[in-house]
Short mmCIF file of N, CA and C in Angstrom, two decimals:
data_model
loop_
_atom_site.label_atom_id
_atom_site.label_comp_id
_atom_site.label_asym_id
_atom_site.label_seq_id
_atom_site.Cartn_x
_atom_site.Cartn_y
_atom_site.Cartn_z
N MET A 1307 9.63 -1.69 15.17
CA MET A 1307 9.86 -2.97 14.53
C MET A 1307 11.00 -2.81 13.53
N ALA A 1308 11.95 -3.70 13.59
CA ALA A 1308 13.06 -3.67 12.64
C ALA A 1308 12.70 -4.47 11.40
N LYS A 1309 12.75 -3.79 10.26
CA LYS A 1309 12.55 -4.46 8.98
C LYS A 1309 13.88 -4.46 8.27
N GLN A 1310 14.17 -5.54 7.58
CA GLN A 1310 15.39 -5.62 6.80
C GLN A 1310 15.02 -5.86 5.35
N GLN A 1311 15.53 -5.00 4.48
CA GLN A 1311 15.31 -5.19 3.06
C GLN A 1311 16.25 -6.29 2.58
N VAL A 1312 15.70 -7.23 1.84
CA VAL A 1312 16.47 -8.34 1.30
C VAL A 1312 16.56 -8.16 -0.21
N THR A 1313 17.79 -8.19 -0.73
CA THR A 1313 17.98 -8.03 -2.17
C THR A 1313 18.92 -9.13 -2.67
N SER A 1314 18.91 -9.31 -3.97
CA SER A 1314 19.80 -10.27 -4.61
C SER A 1314 20.21 -9.71 -5.96
N GLU A 1315 21.48 -9.79 -6.27
CA GLU A 1315 21.94 -9.35 -7.58
C GLU A 1315 21.43 -10.26 -8.68
N ALA A 1316 20.90 -11.42 -8.31
CA ALA A 1316 20.36 -12.36 -9.29
C ALA A 1316 18.91 -12.02 -9.66
N VAL A 1317 18.35 -10.96 -9.05
CA VAL A 1317 16.98 -10.54 -9.30
C VAL A 1317 17.01 -9.07 -9.72
N SER A 1318 16.20 -8.70 -10.71
CA SER A 1318 16.21 -7.31 -11.17
C SER A 1318 15.75 -6.36 -10.07
N SER A 1319 16.26 -5.14 -10.10
CA SER A 1319 15.91 -4.12 -9.11
C SER A 1319 14.47 -3.66 -9.33
N PRO A 1320 13.77 -3.30 -8.24
CA PRO A 1320 12.39 -2.81 -8.38
C PRO A 1320 12.33 -1.54 -9.22
N SER A 1321 11.28 -1.40 -9.99
CA SER A 1321 11.10 -0.21 -10.82
C SER A 1321 10.23 0.83 -10.12
N GLY A 1322 9.69 0.51 -8.96
CA GLY A 1322 8.86 1.44 -8.20
C GLY A 1322 9.32 1.48 -6.76
N HIS A 1323 8.50 2.05 -5.90
CA HIS A 1323 8.83 2.19 -4.48
C HIS A 1323 8.35 0.96 -3.72
N PHE A 1324 9.13 -0.11 -3.81
CA PHE A 1324 8.86 -1.33 -3.07
C PHE A 1324 10.14 -2.14 -2.96
N SER A 1325 10.14 -3.08 -2.04
CA SER A 1325 11.30 -3.95 -1.83
C SER A 1325 11.07 -5.28 -2.51
N GLN A 1326 12.18 -5.92 -2.95
CA GLN A 1326 12.06 -7.27 -3.49
C GLN A 1326 11.54 -8.21 -2.41
N ALA A 1327 12.05 -8.02 -1.20
CA ALA A 1327 11.63 -8.84 -0.06
C ALA A 1327 11.92 -8.06 1.22
N ILE A 1328 11.15 -8.36 2.25
CA ILE A 1328 11.33 -7.75 3.57
C ILE A 1328 11.40 -8.87 4.59
N ALA A 1329 12.40 -8.80 5.46
CA ALA A 1329 12.50 -9.74 6.58
C ALA A 1329 12.21 -8.97 7.86
N THR A 1330 11.51 -9.61 8.77
CA THR A 1330 11.20 -8.98 10.05
C THR A 1330 11.03 -10.06 11.10
N GLN A 1331 11.29 -9.69 12.33
CA GLN A 1331 11.00 -10.61 13.42
C GLN A 1331 9.49 -10.73 13.52
N ALA A 1332 8.98 -11.90 13.71
CA ALA A 1332 7.53 -12.12 13.75
C ALA A 1332 6.98 -12.03 15.16
N ARG A 1333 7.63 -11.25 16.00
CA ARG A 1333 7.10 -11.02 17.34
C ARG A 1333 6.15 -9.84 17.26
N GLY A 1334 5.06 -9.93 17.95
CA GLY A 1334 4.07 -8.87 17.91
C GLY A 1334 2.78 -9.41 17.34
N ARG A 1335 1.99 -8.49 16.85
CA ARG A 1335 0.69 -8.87 16.30
C ARG A 1335 0.68 -8.67 14.79
N LEU A 1336 0.10 -9.61 14.09
CA LEU A 1336 -0.10 -9.45 12.66
C LEU A 1336 -1.41 -8.72 12.44
N LEU A 1337 -1.38 -7.71 11.59
CA LEU A 1337 -2.57 -6.96 11.23
C LEU A 1337 -2.79 -7.15 9.73
N PHE A 1338 -3.95 -7.65 9.38
CA PHE A 1338 -4.30 -7.88 7.99
C PHE A 1338 -5.34 -6.83 7.59
N LEU A 1339 -4.96 -5.92 6.69
CA LEU A 1339 -5.87 -4.89 6.23
C LEU A 1339 -6.58 -5.37 4.98
N SER A 1340 -7.90 -5.32 5.01
CA SER A 1340 -8.69 -5.63 3.82
C SER A 1340 -8.40 -4.60 2.75
N GLY A 1341 -8.87 -4.86 1.56
CA GLY A 1341 -8.64 -3.92 0.47
C GLY A 1341 -9.18 -2.54 0.79
N MET A 1342 -8.29 -1.56 0.82
CA MET A 1342 -8.67 -0.18 1.08
C MET A 1342 -8.86 0.53 -0.26
N THR A 1343 -9.93 1.29 -0.34
CA THR A 1343 -10.23 2.06 -1.54
C THR A 1343 -10.29 3.54 -1.17
N ALA A 1344 -10.67 4.36 -2.12
CA ALA A 1344 -10.72 5.81 -1.91
C ALA A 1344 -12.05 6.26 -1.31
N ARG A 1345 -12.62 5.44 -0.47
CA ARG A 1345 -13.88 5.82 0.19
C ARG A 1345 -13.59 6.71 1.39
N LEU A 1346 -14.41 7.71 1.54
CA LEU A 1346 -14.40 8.59 2.70
C LEU A 1346 -15.20 7.94 3.82
N PRO A 1347 -15.13 8.46 5.05
CA PRO A 1347 -15.89 7.86 6.15
C PRO A 1347 -17.40 7.74 5.88
N ASP A 1348 -17.96 8.63 5.07
CA ASP A 1348 -19.39 8.55 4.78
C ASP A 1348 -19.72 7.55 3.67
N GLY A 1349 -18.69 6.86 3.13
CA GLY A 1349 -18.90 5.83 2.11
C GLY A 1349 -18.79 6.32 0.68
N THR A 1350 -18.72 7.63 0.48
CA THR A 1350 -18.59 8.14 -0.89
C THR A 1350 -17.16 7.93 -1.38
N VAL A 1351 -17.03 7.86 -2.69
CA VAL A 1351 -15.71 7.69 -3.32
C VAL A 1351 -15.18 9.07 -3.67
N THR A 1352 -13.96 9.35 -3.25
CA THR A 1352 -13.33 10.64 -3.53
C THR A 1352 -12.38 10.52 -4.72
N GLY A 1353 -12.10 11.64 -5.36
CA GLY A 1353 -11.08 11.69 -6.40
C GLY A 1353 -11.43 10.98 -7.69
N ALA A 1354 -12.66 11.03 -8.12
CA ALA A 1354 -13.04 10.37 -9.38
C ALA A 1354 -12.12 10.84 -10.50
N GLY A 1355 -11.48 9.89 -11.17
CA GLY A 1355 -10.60 10.20 -12.28
C GLY A 1355 -9.22 10.70 -11.90
N ASP A 1356 -8.92 10.79 -10.60
CA ASP A 1356 -7.65 11.35 -10.13
C ASP A 1356 -6.87 10.31 -9.33
N ILE A 1357 -5.90 9.66 -9.97
CA ILE A 1357 -5.17 8.56 -9.32
C ILE A 1357 -4.35 9.07 -8.13
N ASP A 1358 -3.82 10.28 -8.19
CA ASP A 1358 -3.07 10.82 -7.06
C ASP A 1358 -3.97 10.96 -5.84
N ALA A 1359 -5.13 11.58 -6.02
CA ALA A 1359 -6.07 11.79 -4.91
C ALA A 1359 -6.55 10.45 -4.35
N GLN A 1360 -6.84 9.51 -5.23
CA GLN A 1360 -7.32 8.21 -4.75
C GLN A 1360 -6.23 7.43 -4.03
N THR A 1361 -5.01 7.49 -4.54
CA THR A 1361 -3.91 6.78 -3.87
C THR A 1361 -3.66 7.38 -2.49
N ARG A 1362 -3.72 8.70 -2.39
CA ARG A 1362 -3.56 9.35 -1.08
C ARG A 1362 -4.66 8.92 -0.11
N ARG A 1363 -5.89 8.86 -0.59
CA ARG A 1363 -7.00 8.47 0.29
C ARG A 1363 -6.83 7.02 0.74
N VAL A 1364 -6.43 6.15 -0.17
CA VAL A 1364 -6.18 4.75 0.18
C VAL A 1364 -5.10 4.67 1.25
N CYS A 1365 -4.00 5.39 1.04
CA CYS A 1365 -2.90 5.38 2.02
C CYS A 1365 -3.34 5.97 3.35
N ASP A 1366 -4.14 7.03 3.31
CA ASP A 1366 -4.68 7.60 4.56
C ASP A 1366 -5.56 6.59 5.28
N ASN A 1367 -6.39 5.87 4.53
CA ASN A 1367 -7.24 4.85 5.15
C ASN A 1367 -6.40 3.75 5.81
N MET A 1368 -5.34 3.30 5.12
CA MET A 1368 -4.45 2.30 5.71
C MET A 1368 -3.77 2.85 6.95
N LYS A 1369 -3.28 4.09 6.87
CA LYS A 1369 -2.60 4.72 8.00
C LYS A 1369 -3.54 4.80 9.21
N ASN A 1370 -4.77 5.21 8.98
CA ASN A 1370 -5.74 5.29 10.08
C ASN A 1370 -5.97 3.94 10.74
N LEU A 1371 -6.07 2.89 9.97
CA LEU A 1371 -6.30 1.55 10.54
C LEU A 1371 -5.07 1.03 11.28
N VAL A 1372 -3.89 1.21 10.68
CA VAL A 1372 -2.67 0.76 11.34
C VAL A 1372 -2.49 1.49 12.67
N GLU A 1373 -2.72 2.79 12.67
CA GLU A 1373 -2.60 3.56 13.91
C GLU A 1373 -3.66 3.16 14.93
N ALA A 1374 -4.86 2.83 14.48
CA ALA A 1374 -5.92 2.38 15.39
C ALA A 1374 -5.52 1.07 16.08
N ALA A 1375 -4.67 0.29 15.40
CA ALA A 1375 -4.19 -0.98 15.97
C ALA A 1375 -2.92 -0.78 16.79
N GLY A 1376 -2.45 0.46 16.92
CA GLY A 1376 -1.25 0.73 17.71
C GLY A 1376 0.04 0.72 16.93
N GLY A 1377 -0.05 0.76 15.61
CA GLY A 1377 1.15 0.71 14.78
C GLY A 1377 1.35 1.98 13.98
N ALA A 1378 2.22 1.87 12.97
CA ALA A 1378 2.54 2.98 12.08
C ALA A 1378 2.79 2.42 10.68
N MET A 1379 2.85 3.30 9.70
CA MET A 1379 3.02 2.86 8.32
C MET A 1379 4.29 2.04 8.13
N GLU A 1380 5.34 2.34 8.90
CA GLU A 1380 6.58 1.56 8.75
C GLU A 1380 6.42 0.12 9.22
N ASP A 1381 5.31 -0.20 9.90
CA ASP A 1381 5.04 -1.58 10.32
C ASP A 1381 4.48 -2.43 9.19
N ILE A 1382 4.07 -1.80 8.10
CA ILE A 1382 3.51 -2.55 6.97
C ILE A 1382 4.66 -3.23 6.22
N VAL A 1383 4.55 -4.54 6.06
CA VAL A 1383 5.60 -5.33 5.43
C VAL A 1383 5.22 -5.83 4.03
N ARG A 1384 3.92 -5.78 3.71
CA ARG A 1384 3.46 -6.33 2.43
C ARG A 1384 2.22 -5.58 1.97
N VAL A 1385 2.17 -5.22 0.69
CA VAL A 1385 0.96 -4.66 0.09
C VAL A 1385 0.69 -5.34 -1.25
N ASP A 1386 -0.58 -5.46 -1.55
CA ASP A 1386 -1.03 -5.91 -2.87
C ASP A 1386 -1.88 -4.78 -3.44
N VAL A 1387 -1.52 -4.32 -4.63
CA VAL A 1387 -2.14 -3.15 -5.23
C VAL A 1387 -2.88 -3.58 -6.49
N PHE A 1388 -4.13 -3.17 -6.58
CA PHE A 1388 -4.97 -3.48 -7.74
C PHE A 1388 -5.37 -2.15 -8.37
N VAL A 1389 -5.09 -1.99 -9.66
CA VAL A 1389 -5.37 -0.73 -10.35
C VAL A 1389 -6.18 -0.99 -11.61
N ARG A 1390 -6.93 0.03 -12.00
CA ARG A 1390 -7.70 -0.07 -13.23
C ARG A 1390 -6.86 0.23 -14.46
N ASN A 1391 -5.72 0.96 -14.27
CA ASN A 1391 -4.88 1.33 -15.40
C ASN A 1391 -3.42 1.23 -14.99
N ILE A 1392 -2.70 0.28 -15.53
CA ILE A 1392 -1.30 0.06 -15.19
C ILE A 1392 -0.44 1.27 -15.55
N GLU A 1393 -0.93 2.13 -16.44
CA GLU A 1393 -0.20 3.35 -16.81
C GLU A 1393 -0.08 4.32 -15.64
N HIS A 1394 -0.82 4.10 -14.56
CA HIS A 1394 -0.74 4.95 -13.36
C HIS A 1394 0.41 4.54 -12.44
N PHE A 1395 1.21 3.57 -12.85
CA PHE A 1395 2.30 3.04 -12.02
C PHE A 1395 3.17 4.14 -11.41
N THR A 1396 3.67 5.05 -12.23
CA THR A 1396 4.58 6.09 -11.76
C THR A 1396 3.89 7.01 -10.75
N ALA A 1397 2.68 7.43 -11.03
CA ALA A 1397 1.95 8.31 -10.12
C ALA A 1397 1.68 7.63 -8.79
N ILE A 1398 1.31 6.37 -8.83
CA ILE A 1398 1.03 5.62 -7.60
C ILE A 1398 2.29 5.54 -6.74
N HIS A 1399 3.41 5.23 -7.35
CA HIS A 1399 4.65 5.10 -6.58
C HIS A 1399 5.16 6.44 -6.08
N ARG A 1400 4.87 7.51 -6.79
CA ARG A 1400 5.22 8.84 -6.31
C ARG A 1400 4.49 9.13 -4.98
N VAL A 1401 3.21 8.80 -4.91
CA VAL A 1401 2.44 8.99 -3.68
C VAL A 1401 2.90 8.01 -2.60
N ARG A 1402 3.16 6.78 -2.97
CA ARG A 1402 3.60 5.78 -1.98
C ARG A 1402 4.88 6.23 -1.26
N ARG A 1403 5.77 6.91 -1.96
CA ARG A 1403 7.01 7.40 -1.34
C ARG A 1403 6.70 8.36 -0.18
N GLU A 1404 5.59 9.05 -0.24
CA GLU A 1404 5.20 9.97 0.83
C GLU A 1404 4.74 9.23 2.09
N TYR A 1405 4.25 8.02 1.94
CA TYR A 1405 3.64 7.28 3.05
C TYR A 1405 4.52 6.16 3.61
N PHE A 1406 5.32 5.55 2.76
CA PHE A 1406 6.11 4.40 3.19
C PHE A 1406 7.59 4.76 3.29
N PRO A 1407 8.11 4.83 4.52
CA PRO A 1407 9.54 5.10 4.67
C PRO A 1407 10.36 3.90 4.20
N SER A 1408 11.61 4.13 3.92
CA SER A 1408 12.49 3.03 3.50
C SER A 1408 12.90 2.20 4.71
N PRO A 1409 12.98 0.91 4.58
CA PRO A 1409 12.68 0.17 3.37
C PRO A 1409 11.17 0.04 3.17
N PRO A 1410 10.71 0.23 1.94
CA PRO A 1410 9.28 0.10 1.67
C PRO A 1410 8.84 -1.36 1.74
N PRO A 1411 7.54 -1.60 1.86
CA PRO A 1411 7.07 -2.98 1.94
C PRO A 1411 7.27 -3.75 0.64
N ALA A 1412 7.28 -5.06 0.75
CA ALA A 1412 7.22 -5.90 -0.45
C ALA A 1412 5.86 -5.66 -1.08
N SER A 1413 5.77 -5.83 -2.41
CA SER A 1413 4.55 -5.40 -3.09
C SER A 1413 4.30 -6.16 -4.37
N THR A 1414 3.02 -6.27 -4.70
CA THR A 1414 2.58 -6.75 -6.00
C THR A 1414 1.61 -5.72 -6.54
N LEU A 1415 1.67 -5.42 -7.83
CA LEU A 1415 0.74 -4.49 -8.46
C LEU A 1415 0.14 -5.17 -9.69
N LEU A 1416 -1.18 -5.19 -9.75
CA LEU A 1416 -1.89 -5.84 -10.86
C LEU A 1416 -2.94 -4.92 -11.44
N GLU A 1417 -3.13 -4.99 -12.75
CA GLU A 1417 -4.23 -4.28 -13.39
C GLU A 1417 -5.45 -5.18 -13.41
N VAL A 1418 -6.59 -4.61 -13.05
CA VAL A 1418 -7.86 -5.34 -13.06
C VAL A 1418 -8.85 -4.61 -13.95
N SER A 1419 -9.86 -5.31 -14.42
CA SER A 1419 -10.81 -4.68 -15.34
C SER A 1419 -11.92 -3.92 -14.63
N LYS A 1420 -12.31 -4.36 -13.43
CA LYS A 1420 -13.40 -3.70 -12.72
C LYS A 1420 -13.14 -3.70 -11.23
N MET A 1421 -13.79 -2.76 -10.54
CA MET A 1421 -13.79 -2.71 -9.08
C MET A 1421 -15.24 -2.60 -8.64
N VAL A 1422 -15.47 -2.56 -7.34
CA VAL A 1422 -16.84 -2.58 -6.83
C VAL A 1422 -17.61 -1.29 -7.10
N HIS A 1423 -16.92 -0.22 -7.47
CA HIS A 1423 -17.56 1.05 -7.81
C HIS A 1423 -16.88 1.58 -9.08
N PRO A 1424 -17.65 2.07 -10.03
CA PRO A 1424 -17.04 2.49 -11.30
C PRO A 1424 -16.05 3.65 -11.19
N ASP A 1425 -16.11 4.46 -10.12
CA ASP A 1425 -15.17 5.57 -9.95
C ASP A 1425 -13.85 5.15 -9.30
N MET A 1426 -13.78 3.94 -8.79
CA MET A 1426 -12.55 3.50 -8.11
C MET A 1426 -11.47 3.16 -9.11
N LEU A 1427 -10.26 3.67 -8.83
CA LEU A 1427 -9.11 3.43 -9.70
C LEU A 1427 -8.07 2.53 -9.05
N ILE A 1428 -8.10 2.40 -7.71
CA ILE A 1428 -7.06 1.68 -6.99
C ILE A 1428 -7.62 1.06 -5.72
N GLU A 1429 -7.07 -0.09 -5.35
CA GLU A 1429 -7.38 -0.75 -4.09
C GLU A 1429 -6.09 -1.39 -3.59
N ILE A 1430 -5.83 -1.26 -2.29
CA ILE A 1430 -4.62 -1.84 -1.71
C ILE A 1430 -4.98 -2.60 -0.44
N ASN A 1431 -4.50 -3.85 -0.33
CA ASN A 1431 -4.59 -4.55 0.95
C ASN A 1431 -3.17 -4.66 1.50
N ALA A 1432 -3.07 -4.93 2.80
CA ALA A 1432 -1.74 -4.89 3.42
C ALA A 1432 -1.64 -5.83 4.59
N ILE A 1433 -0.39 -6.14 4.95
CA ILE A 1433 -0.07 -6.91 6.17
C ILE A 1433 0.95 -6.10 6.93
N ALA A 1434 0.70 -5.93 8.24
CA ALA A 1434 1.62 -5.22 9.11
C ALA A 1434 1.99 -6.13 10.28
N VAL A 1435 3.17 -5.93 10.82
CA VAL A 1435 3.60 -6.60 12.05
C VAL A 1435 3.79 -5.50 13.08
N ILE A 1436 2.91 -5.50 14.07
CA ILE A 1436 2.90 -4.44 15.08
C ILE A 1436 3.49 -4.98 16.37
N GLN A 1437 4.53 -4.32 16.84
CA GLN A 1437 5.19 -4.74 18.08
C GLN A 1437 4.28 -4.47 19.27
N ASP A 1438 4.21 -5.42 20.18
CA ASP A 1438 3.45 -5.22 21.40
C ASP A 1438 4.19 -4.22 22.28
N MET A 1439 3.43 -3.42 22.96
CA MET A 1439 4.03 -2.41 23.84
C MET A 1439 4.55 -3.03 25.10
#
């Protein structure tokens, strides 16, 4: 799938690993990923207190779902990130660089006060456009 990063000099440059906007042909299938957390297959939460470990697990969970649908991480065009501590911004984007090739997806990041489990530090939902074979 060809993604095109869209930028404008009239808008400030991103401070993390994300695009201001992404354009893509809408041919194929849309995949909507629910909020992924740092849960392992057995339902336990991994990486308590460790934003790097939790971000990696979240990205691995997204990768597994996208691949199960016949796609890849580069097919993700949009993510919404919810964190318990906005101070983790730099660490989260450091891990995201490992998973999202350029151009990275468009993104929103918000700090929230609580998640469904007290050990969770991050949750990410996503939209991918997967080309039909």
